[in-house]
Short mmCIF file of C-alpha atoms in Angstrom, two decimals:
data_model
loop_
_atom_site.label_atom_id
_atom_site.label_comp_id
_atom_site.label_asym_id
_atom_site.label_seq_id
_atom_site.Cartn_x
_atom_site.Cartn_y
_atom_site.Cartn_z
CA UNK A 19 -17.19 -179.32 56.81
CA UNK A 20 -16.45 -175.51 55.91
CA UNK A 21 -13.22 -174.10 54.98
CA UNK A 22 -13.17 -172.26 58.14
CA UNK A 23 -13.59 -175.19 60.13
CA UNK A 24 -10.85 -177.45 58.02
CA UNK A 25 -8.08 -174.49 58.78
CA UNK A 26 -9.30 -174.54 62.53
CA UNK A 27 -9.21 -178.98 62.85
CA UNK A 28 -5.93 -178.36 60.51
CA UNK A 29 -3.88 -175.89 62.85
CA UNK A 30 -5.27 -178.19 65.63
CA UNK A 31 -4.06 -181.42 64.20
CA UNK A 32 -0.70 -179.75 63.45
CA UNK A 33 -0.32 -178.26 66.62
CA UNK A 34 -0.78 -181.43 68.38
CA UNK A 35 2.07 -183.44 66.17
CA UNK A 36 4.61 -181.15 67.33
CA UNK A 37 3.62 -180.57 70.90
CA UNK A 38 3.51 -184.94 70.83
CA UNK A 39 7.28 -184.85 69.15
CA UNK A 40 8.55 -182.41 71.25
CA UNK A 41 7.31 -184.32 74.63
CA UNK A 42 8.47 -187.44 73.31
CA UNK A 43 11.71 -186.29 72.12
CA UNK A 44 12.31 -184.11 75.61
CA UNK A 45 11.27 -187.13 77.70
CA UNK A 46 13.80 -189.31 75.38
CA UNK A 47 16.37 -186.78 76.00
CA UNK A 48 16.04 -186.37 79.63
CA UNK A 49 16.06 -190.25 80.73
CA UNK A 50 19.23 -190.95 78.20
CA UNK A 51 22.32 -191.29 79.86
CA UNK A 52 23.78 -192.82 76.79
CA UNK A 53 24.48 -189.07 75.85
CA UNK A 54 25.73 -188.10 79.14
CA UNK A 55 28.51 -191.06 78.54
CA UNK A 56 29.33 -189.04 75.29
CA UNK A 57 29.64 -185.63 76.96
CA UNK A 58 31.87 -186.91 79.36
CA UNK A 59 33.87 -188.83 76.53
CA UNK A 60 34.53 -185.34 75.13
CA UNK A 61 36.07 -183.79 78.66
CA UNK A 62 39.42 -184.49 77.57
CA UNK A 63 39.55 -183.66 74.24
CA UNK A 64 39.99 -180.35 72.61
CA UNK A 65 37.15 -178.03 71.98
CA UNK A 66 38.75 -177.16 68.37
CA UNK A 67 38.70 -181.02 67.49
CA UNK A 68 35.06 -181.83 68.78
CA UNK A 69 33.23 -178.57 66.91
CA UNK A 70 35.41 -180.03 63.64
CA UNK A 71 34.50 -183.70 64.12
CA UNK A 72 30.82 -183.26 65.10
CA UNK A 73 30.77 -180.42 62.84
CA UNK A 74 31.63 -182.67 60.15
CA UNK A 75 29.06 -185.43 61.37
CA UNK A 76 26.40 -182.79 61.33
CA UNK A 77 27.20 -181.55 57.62
CA UNK A 78 26.95 -185.30 56.77
CA UNK A 79 23.76 -185.41 58.31
CA UNK A 80 22.20 -182.79 56.28
CA UNK A 81 24.29 -184.47 53.13
CA UNK A 82 22.03 -187.64 53.86
CA UNK A 83 18.88 -186.19 53.95
CA UNK A 84 19.51 -183.91 51.19
CA UNK A 85 20.32 -187.19 48.86
CA UNK A 86 16.98 -188.45 50.56
CA UNK A 87 14.45 -185.17 48.84
CA UNK A 88 16.80 -186.06 45.83
CA UNK A 89 15.84 -189.53 46.11
CA UNK A 90 12.23 -188.58 46.58
CA UNK A 91 11.93 -186.12 44.04
CA UNK A 92 13.07 -188.52 41.46
CA UNK A 93 10.47 -191.10 42.59
CA UNK A 94 7.54 -188.71 42.87
CA UNK A 95 8.02 -187.40 39.79
CA UNK A 96 5.90 -190.11 38.16
CA UNK A 97 2.85 -189.04 40.54
CA UNK A 98 3.31 -185.75 40.83
CA UNK A 99 5.97 -183.16 39.76
CA UNK A 100 6.99 -181.22 42.89
CA UNK A 101 10.01 -178.84 43.30
CA UNK A 102 13.30 -179.61 45.24
CA UNK A 103 12.51 -177.16 47.73
CA UNK A 104 8.98 -179.11 48.63
CA UNK A 105 10.36 -182.24 48.28
CA UNK A 106 13.33 -181.40 51.21
CA UNK A 107 10.03 -179.77 53.09
CA UNK A 108 8.48 -183.46 53.03
CA UNK A 109 11.24 -185.07 53.83
CA UNK A 110 11.98 -183.32 57.20
CA UNK A 111 8.25 -183.50 57.70
CA UNK A 112 8.07 -187.20 57.46
CA UNK A 113 11.29 -186.94 60.20
CA UNK A 114 8.86 -185.53 62.60
CA UNK A 115 6.16 -187.71 62.29
CA UNK A 116 8.34 -190.91 62.48
CA UNK A 117 9.85 -190.04 65.63
CA UNK A 118 6.35 -191.33 67.69
CA UNK A 119 5.09 -194.01 65.38
CA UNK A 120 6.06 -197.59 65.25
CA UNK A 121 8.53 -198.44 62.03
CA UNK A 122 8.62 -194.90 61.14
CA UNK A 123 5.26 -195.18 59.64
CA UNK A 124 4.54 -191.80 60.31
CA UNK A 125 7.39 -190.49 57.37
CA UNK A 126 4.99 -191.98 54.92
CA UNK A 127 2.31 -189.79 55.80
CA UNK A 128 4.82 -186.61 56.27
CA UNK A 129 5.63 -187.05 52.85
CA UNK A 130 2.48 -187.90 51.18
CA UNK A 131 -0.03 -185.02 52.47
CA UNK A 132 2.18 -182.80 50.86
CA UNK A 133 0.72 -184.18 47.96
CA UNK A 134 -2.48 -183.83 46.21
CA UNK A 135 -5.26 -185.62 47.96
CA UNK A 136 -5.96 -188.36 44.92
CA UNK A 137 -1.98 -188.90 44.25
CA UNK A 138 -1.56 -189.56 47.78
CA UNK A 139 -1.79 -193.41 48.21
CA UNK A 140 0.32 -194.03 44.68
CA UNK A 141 3.05 -191.58 46.89
CA UNK A 142 3.05 -194.29 49.42
CA UNK A 143 3.93 -196.75 46.54
CA UNK A 144 6.45 -194.65 45.29
CA UNK A 145 8.17 -194.39 48.67
CA UNK A 146 8.10 -197.94 48.92
CA UNK A 147 10.39 -198.14 45.53
CA UNK A 148 12.67 -195.94 47.50
CA UNK A 149 12.47 -197.55 51.11
CA UNK A 150 13.03 -201.44 48.71
CA UNK A 151 16.04 -199.58 47.02
CA UNK A 152 17.78 -198.78 50.82
CA UNK A 153 16.53 -202.31 52.07
CA UNK A 154 18.12 -204.02 49.21
CA UNK A 155 21.44 -202.40 49.94
CA UNK A 156 21.13 -203.13 53.84
CA UNK A 157 20.76 -206.94 53.08
CA UNK A 158 23.24 -207.23 50.70
CA UNK A 159 26.08 -205.58 52.78
CA UNK A 160 24.73 -206.85 55.67
CA UNK A 161 25.34 -210.21 54.43
CA UNK A 162 28.39 -209.93 53.00
CA UNK A 163 29.31 -208.33 56.42
CA UNK A 164 27.90 -211.72 58.14
CA UNK A 165 29.87 -213.87 56.18
CA UNK A 166 33.19 -211.78 57.25
CA UNK A 167 32.12 -212.11 60.84
CA UNK A 168 31.61 -215.86 61.19
CA UNK A 169 34.92 -216.75 59.22
CA UNK A 170 37.24 -214.34 61.78
CA UNK A 171 35.08 -214.91 65.01
CA UNK A 172 32.98 -218.06 64.80
CA UNK A 173 35.08 -221.53 64.82
CA UNK A 174 33.02 -223.42 61.96
CA UNK A 175 33.78 -226.17 59.62
CA UNK A 176 34.65 -225.61 56.39
CA UNK A 177 32.11 -227.08 54.22
CA UNK A 178 29.05 -225.21 56.63
CA UNK A 179 30.80 -221.94 55.88
CA UNK A 180 30.91 -222.64 52.47
CA UNK A 181 26.89 -223.41 52.58
CA UNK A 182 26.74 -220.19 54.39
CA UNK A 183 28.39 -218.33 51.80
CA UNK A 184 26.57 -219.81 49.34
CA UNK A 185 23.06 -219.22 50.96
CA UNK A 186 24.32 -215.26 51.24
CA UNK A 187 24.82 -215.12 47.90
CA UNK A 188 21.46 -216.50 46.66
CA UNK A 189 20.25 -213.92 49.25
CA UNK A 190 21.65 -211.29 47.67
CA UNK A 191 20.79 -211.93 43.96
CA UNK A 192 17.40 -212.26 45.62
CA UNK A 193 16.92 -208.88 46.58
CA UNK A 194 18.86 -207.36 43.40
CA UNK A 195 16.74 -209.22 41.04
CA UNK A 196 13.77 -208.46 42.93
CA UNK A 197 14.42 -205.04 42.83
CA UNK A 198 15.34 -204.75 39.44
CA UNK A 199 12.33 -206.09 38.19
CA UNK A 200 9.98 -204.48 40.67
CA UNK A 201 7.28 -204.40 37.91
CA UNK A 202 6.81 -208.02 38.65
CA UNK A 203 4.89 -207.11 41.40
CA UNK A 204 2.46 -205.29 39.80
CA UNK A 205 2.22 -208.40 37.81
CA UNK A 206 1.48 -210.17 40.67
CA UNK A 207 -0.93 -207.94 42.36
CA UNK A 208 -3.16 -208.21 38.88
CA UNK A 209 -3.31 -212.02 39.11
CA UNK A 210 -5.10 -211.66 42.63
CA UNK A 211 -9.03 -210.75 42.48
CA UNK A 212 -8.83 -208.88 45.61
CA UNK A 213 -6.08 -206.89 45.00
CA UNK A 214 -6.93 -206.18 41.15
CA UNK A 215 -8.94 -203.78 42.15
CA UNK A 216 -6.61 -201.15 43.34
CA UNK A 217 -4.21 -201.45 40.36
CA UNK A 218 -4.70 -197.85 39.92
CA UNK A 219 -2.71 -197.01 42.84
CA UNK A 220 0.22 -199.57 42.30
CA UNK A 221 0.28 -199.68 38.49
CA UNK A 222 3.08 -196.88 39.01
CA UNK A 223 5.47 -199.80 39.83
CA UNK A 224 5.15 -201.04 36.26
CA UNK A 225 6.69 -197.07 35.00
CA UNK A 226 10.09 -197.85 37.13
CA UNK A 227 12.17 -199.13 34.58
CA UNK A 228 15.75 -200.81 35.57
CA UNK A 229 17.59 -197.48 34.55
CA UNK A 230 15.16 -195.84 36.89
CA UNK A 231 15.74 -197.91 39.21
CA UNK A 232 19.58 -197.95 38.86
CA UNK A 233 19.62 -194.18 39.73
CA UNK A 234 17.56 -194.63 42.30
CA UNK A 235 19.96 -197.62 44.06
CA UNK A 236 22.98 -195.20 43.24
CA UNK A 237 21.54 -192.41 45.42
CA UNK A 238 20.62 -194.95 48.01
CA UNK A 239 24.06 -196.34 47.94
CA UNK A 240 25.60 -192.95 48.36
CA UNK A 241 23.25 -192.43 51.54
CA UNK A 242 24.40 -195.73 52.96
CA UNK A 243 28.42 -194.52 52.47
CA UNK A 244 27.28 -191.41 54.16
CA UNK A 245 25.66 -192.79 57.68
CA UNK A 246 28.22 -195.71 57.62
CA UNK A 247 30.87 -193.03 57.37
CA UNK A 248 29.58 -191.45 60.16
CA UNK A 249 29.82 -194.04 62.62
CA UNK A 250 33.11 -194.93 60.76
CA UNK A 251 34.47 -191.35 61.93
CA UNK A 252 33.03 -191.25 65.31
CA UNK A 253 34.34 -194.87 66.12
CA UNK A 254 37.93 -193.89 64.83
CA UNK A 255 37.78 -190.57 66.95
CA UNK A 256 36.78 -192.55 70.43
CA UNK A 257 37.98 -195.62 70.38
CA UNK A 258 41.40 -195.36 68.44
CA UNK A 259 43.41 -198.60 67.47
CA UNK A 260 39.92 -200.36 65.72
CA UNK A 261 40.56 -202.07 62.92
CA UNK A 262 39.12 -200.26 60.02
CA UNK A 263 37.94 -203.05 58.56
CA UNK A 264 36.19 -204.27 61.68
CA UNK A 265 34.60 -200.74 62.08
CA UNK A 266 32.92 -200.96 58.41
CA UNK A 267 32.05 -204.68 59.08
CA UNK A 268 30.38 -204.40 62.55
CA UNK A 269 28.72 -201.28 61.08
CA UNK A 270 27.08 -202.97 58.41
CA UNK A 271 25.91 -205.67 60.68
CA UNK A 272 24.35 -203.23 63.05
CA UNK A 273 22.24 -201.49 60.06
CA UNK A 274 21.23 -205.49 58.93
CA UNK A 275 20.01 -206.42 62.65
CA UNK A 276 18.06 -202.90 62.55
CA UNK A 277 16.44 -202.83 59.92
CA UNK A 278 14.92 -206.85 61.08
CA UNK A 279 13.74 -205.42 64.19
CA UNK A 280 10.54 -203.26 64.72
CA UNK A 281 11.26 -200.04 66.27
CA UNK A 282 9.74 -196.81 67.28
CA UNK A 283 12.42 -193.97 66.60
CA UNK A 284 12.60 -192.59 70.29
CA UNK A 285 13.49 -195.99 71.60
CA UNK A 286 15.52 -197.38 69.18
CA UNK A 287 18.68 -195.77 70.78
CA UNK A 288 18.55 -198.42 73.29
CA UNK A 289 18.03 -201.45 70.57
CA UNK A 290 20.84 -199.79 68.77
CA UNK A 291 23.21 -199.47 71.91
CA UNK A 292 22.77 -203.55 72.96
CA UNK A 293 23.10 -204.59 69.43
CA UNK A 294 26.35 -202.41 68.73
CA UNK A 295 27.74 -203.35 72.47
CA UNK A 296 27.37 -207.04 71.61
CA UNK A 297 28.95 -206.47 68.12
CA UNK A 298 32.16 -204.34 69.21
CA UNK A 299 32.23 -206.64 72.08
CA UNK A 300 34.49 -209.03 69.68
CA UNK A 301 36.78 -206.23 68.69
CA UNK A 302 36.93 -204.21 71.83
CA UNK A 303 35.86 -203.66 75.51
CA UNK A 304 35.20 -199.84 75.49
CA UNK A 305 31.47 -200.81 75.75
CA UNK A 306 30.62 -197.15 77.14
CA UNK A 307 32.62 -195.52 74.32
CA UNK A 308 30.50 -197.87 72.03
CA UNK A 309 27.12 -196.92 73.41
CA UNK A 310 28.22 -193.20 73.49
CA UNK A 311 29.32 -193.28 69.86
CA UNK A 312 25.80 -195.24 69.24
CA UNK A 313 23.77 -192.64 71.11
CA UNK A 314 25.24 -189.51 69.51
CA UNK A 315 24.72 -190.70 65.78
CA UNK A 316 21.16 -191.44 67.19
CA UNK A 317 20.73 -187.76 68.40
CA UNK A 318 22.30 -186.18 64.96
CA UNK A 319 20.68 -188.55 62.46
CA UNK A 320 17.24 -189.07 64.03
CA UNK A 321 16.55 -186.06 66.88
CA UNK A 322 18.06 -183.11 65.36
CA UNK A 323 16.41 -183.96 61.66
CA UNK A 324 12.67 -184.77 63.84
CA UNK A 325 12.99 -181.00 65.67
CA UNK A 326 13.69 -179.51 62.34
CA UNK A 327 10.98 -181.39 60.61
CA UNK A 328 8.72 -179.70 63.34
CA UNK A 329 8.70 -176.40 61.26
CA UNK A 330 7.49 -178.16 57.98
CA UNK A 331 4.82 -179.74 59.92
CA UNK A 332 2.75 -176.68 59.78
CA UNK A 333 2.80 -176.57 55.94
CA UNK A 334 1.09 -180.04 55.52
CA UNK A 335 -1.97 -180.13 53.51
CA UNK A 336 -4.27 -182.27 54.83
CA UNK A 337 -7.15 -181.54 53.67
CA UNK A 338 -6.13 -181.21 50.28
CA UNK A 339 -6.35 -177.41 49.47
CA UNK A 340 -4.50 -175.81 46.96
CA UNK A 341 -2.10 -174.04 49.63
CA UNK A 342 -1.26 -175.44 52.76
CA UNK A 343 -3.72 -175.56 55.02
#
């Protein structure tokens, strides 16, 4: 294939990605009644207050993805040196591709296509380390929230509850120990003949020392605090009277359940809304407000970044030229 043909094909691929993303987003926004419920809830609230709260949540969204860009730059430095701006471009591009791919698989492609071709598979492994860090926090805080939820809302014998707490502690320790010894995975893969021949791709796991992993999970923790705070702010704002501890507990449980369910970002709002209603019904009967809060977070954290990321899709380096195709 000639250079000119590659350029033409690259433009077509990028255009198809952007058009597909916008069609998916448009269809979902038009069909989403939950967002209409959210706008109805805002009718009796002063406009200045709406601007202040929604503006704060939007700023937190940007901060959240900037933190992810910082984490991505740190993760990938063992593979290829990239600038902070390049990290931002790849993160937002990944969000656009994730919007219409199962379990956000497109996010991997959106990022690694900003790397040189020979380093892309290794880049996927590096990205997986960051995702594992986020998953560890989701599982640990979710397990803690589960213990509090059972204690508060589910009648259970003391001995049974003690057993559940012990299991939760073991569950948390497993993920923490596994994460901080991620290089073990490198050794495990080397022990199998089938995977040994691919060691050039996953040997990067051995480069992540505990100090480095601590920094990565610290950034992941900052992100966890940010998007938990987004839920907290909206629930306190739209459903006054909820106990602060209950909001945090239910939000952590919501994240845990979401992480365990296969989903597509565009249709994830329905899963989030149903799950949120089932959880929050224990502390409030304002189901419409719960759905509205969840849908608005979906719009702010998923849809808006995906729209912003569509600009960076055109900077994808699909065929590995020195410059963007």
